[in-house]
Coordinates of N, CA, C and O in Angstrom, one line a residue:
X750 N 0.8 -1.3 0.1 CA 0.1 -0.1 0.0 C 0.8 1.3 0.0 O 1.7 1.5 0.8
X751 N 0.6 2.1 -0.9 CA 1.4 3.3 -1.0 C 0.9 4.3 -0.1 O -0.3 4.5 -0.1
X752 N 2.0 5.0 0.6 CA 1.4 5.9 1.5 C 2.3 7.2 1.5 O 3.5 7.2 1.2
X753 N 1.7 8.5 1.7 CA 2.5 9.6 1.6 C 2.2 10.2 2.9 O 1.2 10.4 3.4
X754 N 3.3 10.6 3.7 CA 3.2 11.1 5.1 C 3.8 12.5 5.1 O 5.1 12.5 4.9
X755 N 2.9 13.4 5.4 CA 3.4 14.8 5.4 C 3.8 15.3 6.8 O 3.2 14.9 7.9
X756 N 4.8 16.2 6.9 CA 5.1 16.8 8.2 C 5.4 18.3 7.9 O 5.9 18.6 6.7
X757 N 5.4 19.1 8.9 CA 5.7 20.7 8.7 C 4.5 21.4 8.6 O 3.4 21.0 9.0
X758 N 4.6 22.6 8.2 CA 3.7 23.5 8.2 C 3.6 24.3 9.5 O 4.4 24.1 10.4
X759 N 2.5 25.2 9.6 CA 2.4 26.0 10.9 C 2.1 27.5 10.5 O 1.7 27.7 9.5
X760 N 2.2 28.2 11.5 CA 1.9 29.6 11.3 C 3.2 30.5 11.6 O 4.0 30.3 12.4
X761 N 3.4 31.4 10.6 CA 4.6 32.4 10.6 C 4.2 33.7 10.2 O 3.1 33.9 9.6
X762 N 5.0 34.7 10.7 CA 4.7 36.0 10.2 C 5.4 36.3 8.8 O 6.3 35.3 8.4
X763 N 4.9 37.2 8.1 CA 5.5 37.4 6.7 C 6.9 37.6 6.7 O 7.5 38.1 7.7
X764 N 7.8 37.0 5.9 CA 9.0 37.1 5.7 C 9.7 35.8 6.4 O 11.1 35.5 6.2
X765 N 9.0 35.0 7.0 CA 9.5 33.9 7.7 C 9.6 32.7 6.8 O 9.4 32.8 5.6
X766 N 10.0 31.6 7.5 CA 10.5 30.3 6.7 C 9.7 29.1 7.5 O 9.5 29.1 8.6
X767 N 9.3 28.2 6.5 CA 8.9 26.8 7.0 C 9.5 25.9 6.1 O 9.6 26.0 4.9
X768 N 9.4 24.6 6.5 CA 9.8 23.4 5.6 C 8.8 22.4 5.8 O 8.5 22.0 6.9
X769 N 8.3 21.9 4.7 CA 7.5 20.7 4.6 C 8.3 19.5 4.2 O 9.2 19.5 3.3
X770 N 7.9 18.4 4.6 CA 8.4 17.0 4.3 C 7.4 16.1 3.8 O 6.1 16.3 4.4
X771 N 7.7 15.2 2.9 CA 6.7 14.2 2.5 C 7.5 13.0 2.2 O 8.3 13.0 1.4
X772 N 7.1 12.0 3.1 CA 7.7 10.7 2.9 C 6.9 9.7 2.3 O 5.7 9.6 2.5
X773 N 7.4 8.9 1.3 CA 6.6 7.9 0.6 C 7.1 6.5 0.9 O 8.2 6.3 1.1
X774 N 6.1 5.6 1.0 CA 6.3 4.2 1.2 C 5.6 3.5 0.4 O 4.5 3.8 -0.1
X775 N 6.1 2.2 0.0 CA 5.4 1.3 -0.8 C 5.4 1.6 -2.4 O 4.6 1.1 -3.2
X776 N 6.4 2.4 -2.7 CA 6.6 2.7 -4.1 C 8.0 3.0 -4.5 O 8.8 3.5 -3.5
X777 N 8.5 2.8 -5.6 CA 9.9 3.0 -6.0 C 10.1 4.5 -6.1 O 9.5 5.2 -6.9
X778 N 10.9 5.0 -5.0 CA 11.0 6.5 -5.0 C 11.6 7.2 -6.2 O 11.3 8.3 -6.6
X779 N 12.4 6.4 -6.9 CA 13.3 7.0 -8.0 C 12.4 7.1 -9.3 O 12.7 7.6 -10.4
X780 N 11.2 6.6 -9.2 CA 10.3 6.6 -10.4 C 9.0 7.3 -10.2 O 7.8 6.8 -10.6
X781 N 9.1 8.6 -9.6 CA 8.0 9.3 -9.4 C 8.0 10.8 -9.7 O 9.1 11.4 -9.8
X782 N 7.0 11.3 -9.8 CA 6.7 12.9 -9.5 C 6.3 13.0 -8.3 O 5.3 12.4 -7.9
X783 N 6.8 13.9 -7.6 CA 6.4 14.3 -6.3 C 6.4 15.7 -5.9 O 7.3 16.4 -6.5
X784 N 5.6 16.1 -5.0 CA 5.8 17.6 -4.7 C 4.6 18.1 -4.0 O 3.8 17.3 -3.4
X785 N 4.2 19.4 -4.1 CA 3.1 20.0 -3.5 C 2.2 20.8 -4.2 O 2.6 21.6 -5.3
X786 N 0.9 20.6 -3.9 CA -0.2 21.6 -4.4 C -0.6 22.2 -3.3 O -0.5 21.8 -2.1
X787 N -1.4 23.3 -3.4 CA -2.0 24.1 -2.5 C -3.3 24.5 -2.7 O -3.7 24.8 -4.0
X788 N -4.2 24.8 -1.7 CA -5.7 25.3 -1.9 C -5.8 26.3 -0.9 O -6.0 25.9 0.3
X789 N -6.2 27.3 -1.3 CA -6.7 28.4 -0.4 C -8.2 28.5 -0.4 O -8.8 28.1 -1.5
X790 N -8.8 28.9 0.7 CA -10.3 29.0 0.7 C -10.9 29.7 -0.5 O -10.5 30.6 -0.9
X791 N -11.8 29.0 -1.2 CA -12.5 29.7 -2.4 C -11.7 29.7 -3.6 O -12.0 30.4 -4.8
X792 N -10.5 29.0 -3.7 CA -9.7 28.8 -4.8 C -9.4 27.5 -5.3 O -9.6 26.5 -4.4
X793 N -9.1 27.3 -6.5 CA -8.8 25.9 -7.0 C -7.4 25.4 -6.5 O -6.6 26.3 -6.2
X794 N -7.3 24.2 -6.4 CA -5.9 23.6 -6.0 C -5.0 23.9 -7.1 O -5.2 23.7 -8.4
X795 N -3.7 24.4 -6.8 CA -2.8 24.7 -7.9 C -1.5 24.1 -7.5 O -1.0 23.8 -6.3
X796 N -0.7 23.9 -8.5 CA 0.7 23.2 -8.3 C 1.7 24.3 -7.8 O 1.6 25.4 -8.2
X797 N 2.4 23.9 -6.8 CA 3.4 24.9 -6.2 C 4.9 24.5 -6.6 O 5.5 25.4 -7.2
X798 N 5.3 23.4 -6.2 CA 6.6 22.9 -6.6 C 6.5 21.3 -6.7 O 6.0 20.7 -5.9
X799 N 7.2 20.8 -7.8 CA 7.1 19.5 -8.1 C 8.5 19.0 -8.6 O 9.3 19.7 -9.1
X800 N 8.8 17.7 -8.4 CA 10.1 17.2 -8.7 C 10.1 15.8 -9.5 O 9.2 15.0 -8.9
X801 N 10.8 15.5 -10.4 CA 10.8 14.2 -11.0 C 12.0 13.6 -10.2 O 13.2 13.8 -10.5
X802 N 11.7 12.6 -9.4 CA 12.7 12.1 -8.5 C 13.8 11.3 -9.2 O 14.7 11.1 -8.5
X803 N 13.6 10.8 -10.4 CA 14.6 10.0 -11.0 C 15.5 10.9 -11.8 O 16.5 10.5 -12.2
X804 N 15.1 12.1 -12.2 CA 15.9 12.9 -12.9 C 16.1 14.3 -12.6 O 16.9 14.9 -13.1
X805 N 15.6 14.7 -11.4 CA 15.8 16.0 -10.8 C 15.1 17.1 -11.5 O 15.2 18.3 -11.1
X806 N 14.3 16.9 -12.5 CA 13.7 18.0 -13.2 C 12.5 18.6 -12.0 O 12.0 18.0 -11.5
X807 N 12.6 19.8 -12.3 CA 11.6 20.5 -11.2 C 10.7 21.5 -11.9 O 11.0 22.0 -13.0
X808 N 9.5 21.7 -11.2 CA 8.6 22.8 -11.6 C 8.4 23.6 -10.4 O 8.2 23.1 -9.3
X809 N 8.4 24.9 -10.6 CA 7.8 25.9 -9.6 C 6.7 26.9 -10.2 O 7.0 27.4 -11.4
X810 N 5.8 27.0 -9.5 CA 4.8 28.1 -9.8 C 5.6 29.5 -9.8 O 6.4 29.8 -9.1
X811 N 5.1 30.4 -10.7 CA 5.7 31.6 -10.9 C 5.7 32.3 -9.7 O 6.7 33.0 -9.3
X812 N 4.7 32.2 -8.9 CA 4.5 33.0 -7.7 C 5.5 32.6 -6.6 O 5.7 33.5 -5.6
X813 N 6.1 31.5 -6.7 CA 7.0 31.0 -5.6 C 8.4 31.0 -6.0 O 9.3 30.6 -5.3
X814 N 8.8 31.1 -7.3 CA 10.0 31.1 -7.9 C 11.1 32.0 -7.1 O 10.7 33.2 -6.8
X815 N 12.2 31.5 -6.7 CA 13.0 32.4 -6.0 C 12.9 32.4 -4.4 O 13.7 32.9 -3.7
X816 N 11.8 31.9 -4.1 CA 11.5 31.8 -2.6 C 11.4 30.4 -2.0 O 11.8 30.1 -0.9
X817 N 10.8 29.5 -2.8 CA 10.6 28.0 -2.5 C 11.6 27.3 -3.2 O 12.0 27.3 -4.4
X818 N 12.1 26.1 -2.5 CA 13.1 25.2 -3.1 C 12.6 23.7 -2.8 O 12.4 23.4 -1.7
X819 N 12.4 23.0 -3.7 CA 12.1 21.6 -3.5 C 13.4 20.8 -3.6 O 14.3 21.0 -4.6
X820 N 13.4 19.8 -2.9 CA 14.7 18.9 -2.9 C 14.3 17.4 -2.4 O 13.1 17.3 -2.0
X821 N 15.2 16.5 -2.5 CA 14.9 15.0 -2.3 C 16.0 14.4 -1.5 O 17.2 14.8 -1.6
X822 N 15.6 13.6 -0.7 CA 16.5 12.8 -0.1 C 16.3 11.3 -0.2 O 15.2 10.7 0.2
X823 N 17.2 10.6 -1.3 CA 16.8 9.4 -1.7 C 17.0 8.2 -0.6 O 16.1 7.3 -0.6
X824 N 17.7 8.4 0.4 CA 17.9 7.5 1.5 C 16.7 7.3 2.4 O 16.4 6.4 3.0
X825 N 15.9 8.6 2.4 CA 14.6 8.7 3.3 C 13.5 8.5 2.5 O 12.4 8.7 3.1
X826 N 13.6 8.3 1.2 CA 12.4 8.4 0.3 C 11.4 9.6 0.7 O 10.2 9.5 0.8
X827 N 12.2 10.8 0.8 CA 11.5 12.0 1.2 C 11.7 13.1 0.2 O 12.8 13.2 -0.2
X828 N 10.7 14.0 0.1 CA 10.9 15.2 -0.6 C 10.5 16.3 0.3 O 9.8 16.2 1.2
X829 N 11.3 17.4 0.1 CA 11.1 18.6 1.1 C 10.8 19.8 0.3 O 11.2 19.9 -0.9
X830 N 10.1 20.7 0.8 CA 9.8 22.1 0.3 C 10.2 23.0 1.3 O 9.7 23.3 2.4
X831 N 11.2 23.7 1.2 CA 11.8 24.9 1.9 C 11.1 26.1 1.4 O 11.3 26.5 0.2
X832 N 10.4 26.7 2.2 CA 9.6 28.0 2.0 C 10.3 29.2 2.7 O 10.1 29.3 3.9
X833 N 10.9 30.1 1.9 CA 11.5 31.4 2.6 C 10.7 32.5 2.1 O 9.9 32.4 1.0
X834 N 10.8 33.7 2.7 CA 10.3 34.9 2.4 C 8.8 34.7 2.2 O 8.2 35.2 1.3
X835 N 8.1 34.1 3.3 CA 6.8 33.7 3.0 C 5.8 34.9 3.0 O 6.3 36.1 3.7
X836 N 4.8 35.0 2.3 CA 3.7 36.1 2.0 C 2.5 35.6 2.5 O 2.1 34.6 2.6
X837 N 1.7 36.6 3.0 CA 0.4 36.2 3.5 C -0.4 35.4 2.3 O -1.3 34.6 2.7
X838 N -0.2 35.6 1.0 CA -0.8 35.0 -0.1 C -0.5 33.6 -0.2 O -1.0 32.8 -1.0
X839 N 0.6 33.1 0.6 CA 1.0 31.8 0.5 C 0.2 30.9 1.4 O 0.3 29.7 1.5
X840 N -0.6 31.7 2.2 CA -1.6 30.8 3.2 C -2.5 30.0 2.4 O -3.2 30.4 1.4
X841 N -2.4 28.7 2.9 CA -3.3 27.6 2.1 C -3.0 26.3 2.8 O -2.2 26.1 3.7
X842 N -3.8 25.4 2.5 CA -3.6 24.0 2.8 C -2.7 23.4 1.7 O -2.9 23.6 0.7
X843 N -1.6 22.9 2.1 CA -0.6 22.3 1.3 C -0.7 20.8 1.3 O -0.6 20.1 2.4
X844 N -0.8 20.3 0.1 CA -1.0 18.8 -0.1 C 0.2 18.1 -0.9 O 0.5 18.6 -1.9
X845 N 0.7 17.3 -0.2 CA 1.9 16.4 -0.9 C 1.1 15.5 -1.9 O 0.0 15.0 -1.7
X846 N 1.7 15.4 -3.1 CA 1.1 14.5 -4.2 C 2.2 13.7 -4.8 O 3.4 14.1 -5.0
X847 N 1.8 12.7 -5.4 CA 2.7 11.8 -6.2 C 2.0 11.0 -7.4 O 0.8 10.8 -7.1
X848 N 2.9 10.6 -8.2 CA 2.3 9.9 -9.5 C 3.6 9.1 -9.9 O 4.6 9.6 -9.8
X849 N 3.2 8.1 -10.6 CA 4.3 7.4 -11.3 C 4.8 8.2 -12.4 O 4.2 8.9 -13.2
X850 N 6.1 8.2 -12.5 CA 6.8 9.1 -13.6 C 6.3 8.8 -14.9 O 6.4 9.7 -15.8
X851 N 6.0 7.6 -15.2 CA 5.6 7.3 -16.6 C 4.5 8.0 -17.0 O 4.1 8.2 -18.2
X852 N 3.6 8.4 -16.0 CA 2.4 9.2 -16.5 C 2.5 10.7 -16.2 O 1.7 11.4 -16.8
X853 N 3.3 11.1 -15.6 CA 3.4 12.6 -15.3 C 4.7 13.4 -15.8 O 4.8 14.5 -15.7
X854 N 5.7 12.7 -16.2 CA 7.1 13.3 -16.5 C 6.8 14.4 -17.5 O 7.8 15.3 -17.5
X855 N 5.9 14.3 -18.5 CA 5.9 15.3 -19.6 C 5.0 16.2 -19.2 O 4.9 17.3 -20.0
X856 N 4.1 16.3 -18.4 CA 3.2 17.3 -17.8 C 3.2 17.2 -16.3 O 2.2 17.1 -15.5
X857 N 4.4 17.5 -15.7 CA 4.6 17.4 -14.2 C 3.5 18.2 -13.3 O 3.3 17.8 -12.2
X858 N 3.0 19.3 -13.9 CA 2.2 20.3 -13.1 C 0.8 19.9 -13.3 O 0.0 20.6 -12.6
X859 N 0.4 19.0 -14.0 CA -0.9 18.7 -14.3 C -1.6 17.9 -13.0 O -1.2 16.8 -13.1
X860 N -2.5 18.4 -12.5 CA -3.1 17.9 -11.2 C -3.8 16.7 -11.5 O -3.7 15.7 -10.7
X861 N -4.4 16.5 -12.6 CA -5.2 15.4 -12.9 C -4.3 14.1 -13.0 O -5.0 13.0 -12.8
X862 N -3.0 14.3 -13.2 CA -2.2 13.1 -13.3 C -1.8 12.4 -11.9 O -1.2 11.4 -11.9
X863 N -2.1 13.2 -11.0 CA -1.6 12.7 -9.5 C -2.7 11.8 -8.8 O -3.8 12.4 -8.6
X864 N -2.2 10.7 -8.5 CA -3.4 9.7 -8.0 C -2.9 9.4 -6.5 O -3.8 8.8 -5.8
X865 N -1.9 10.0 -6.0 CA -1.6 9.7 -4.6 C -1.5 11.1 -3.8 O -0.7 11.9 -4.3
X866 N -2.3 11.2 -2.6 CA -2.3 12.5 -2.1 C -2.0 12.3 -0.4 O -2.5 11.2 0.1
X867 N -1.3 13.1 0.0 CA -1.3 13.2 1.6 C -2.5 13.9 2.1 O -3.4 14.2 1.5
X868 N -2.3 14.0 3.5 CA -3.5 14.5 4.2 C -3.6 15.9 4.2 O -4.8 16.4 4.5
X869 N -2.6 16.7 3.8 CA -2.7 18.1 3.9 C -2.2 18.6 5.2 O -2.3 18.2 6.3
X870 N -1.4 19.8 5.0 CA -0.9 20.5 6.2 C -1.2 22.0 6.0 O -0.9 22.6 4.8
X871 N -1.5 22.7 7.0 CA -2.0 24.1 7.0 C -0.6 24.9 6.9 O 0.1 24.7 7.9
X872 N -0.6 25.9 6.2 CA 0.3 27.0 6.2 C -0.4 28.2 6.3 O -1.2 28.7 5.5
X873 N 0.0 29.1 7.4 CA -0.7 30.2 7.6 C 0.4 31.5 7.8 O 1.3 31.2 8.6
X874 N 0.3 32.5 7.1 CA 1.4 33.5 7.1 C 0.6 34.8 7.3 O -0.4 35.1 6.6
X875 N 1.0 35.4 8.5 CA 0.3 36.7 9.0 C 1.2 37.7 8.5 O 2.3 37.8 8.5
X876 N 0.4 38.9 8.3 CA 1.2 40.2 7.8 C 1.5 40.9 9.1 O 1.1 40.7 10.3

């Protein structure tokens, strides 16, 4: 059974930092697209940062480029999202997601291709 276990998140003031973690079990870590989507109240879920674990290719939403960094630890089957210079508009529920690389590697930010989801973790940034 494939599982995604998230940790991190919380509340910070604008300009602060947080780190999210997502560990996967039950799947070959090196053959996945993994990363985070987020959803704010009243808005659609959107791709934030994603990585192709076997090849290192990454995707960042324009709104987070230069502030967020996605990385991976192959020994721990874990992907991290370091979020710096946080803004109030980053406030949302953040969801870890994963999919087999064979299905997502050419359209890594396409939400419909992701079939594995974490439980979500809240990130709140106050001004």
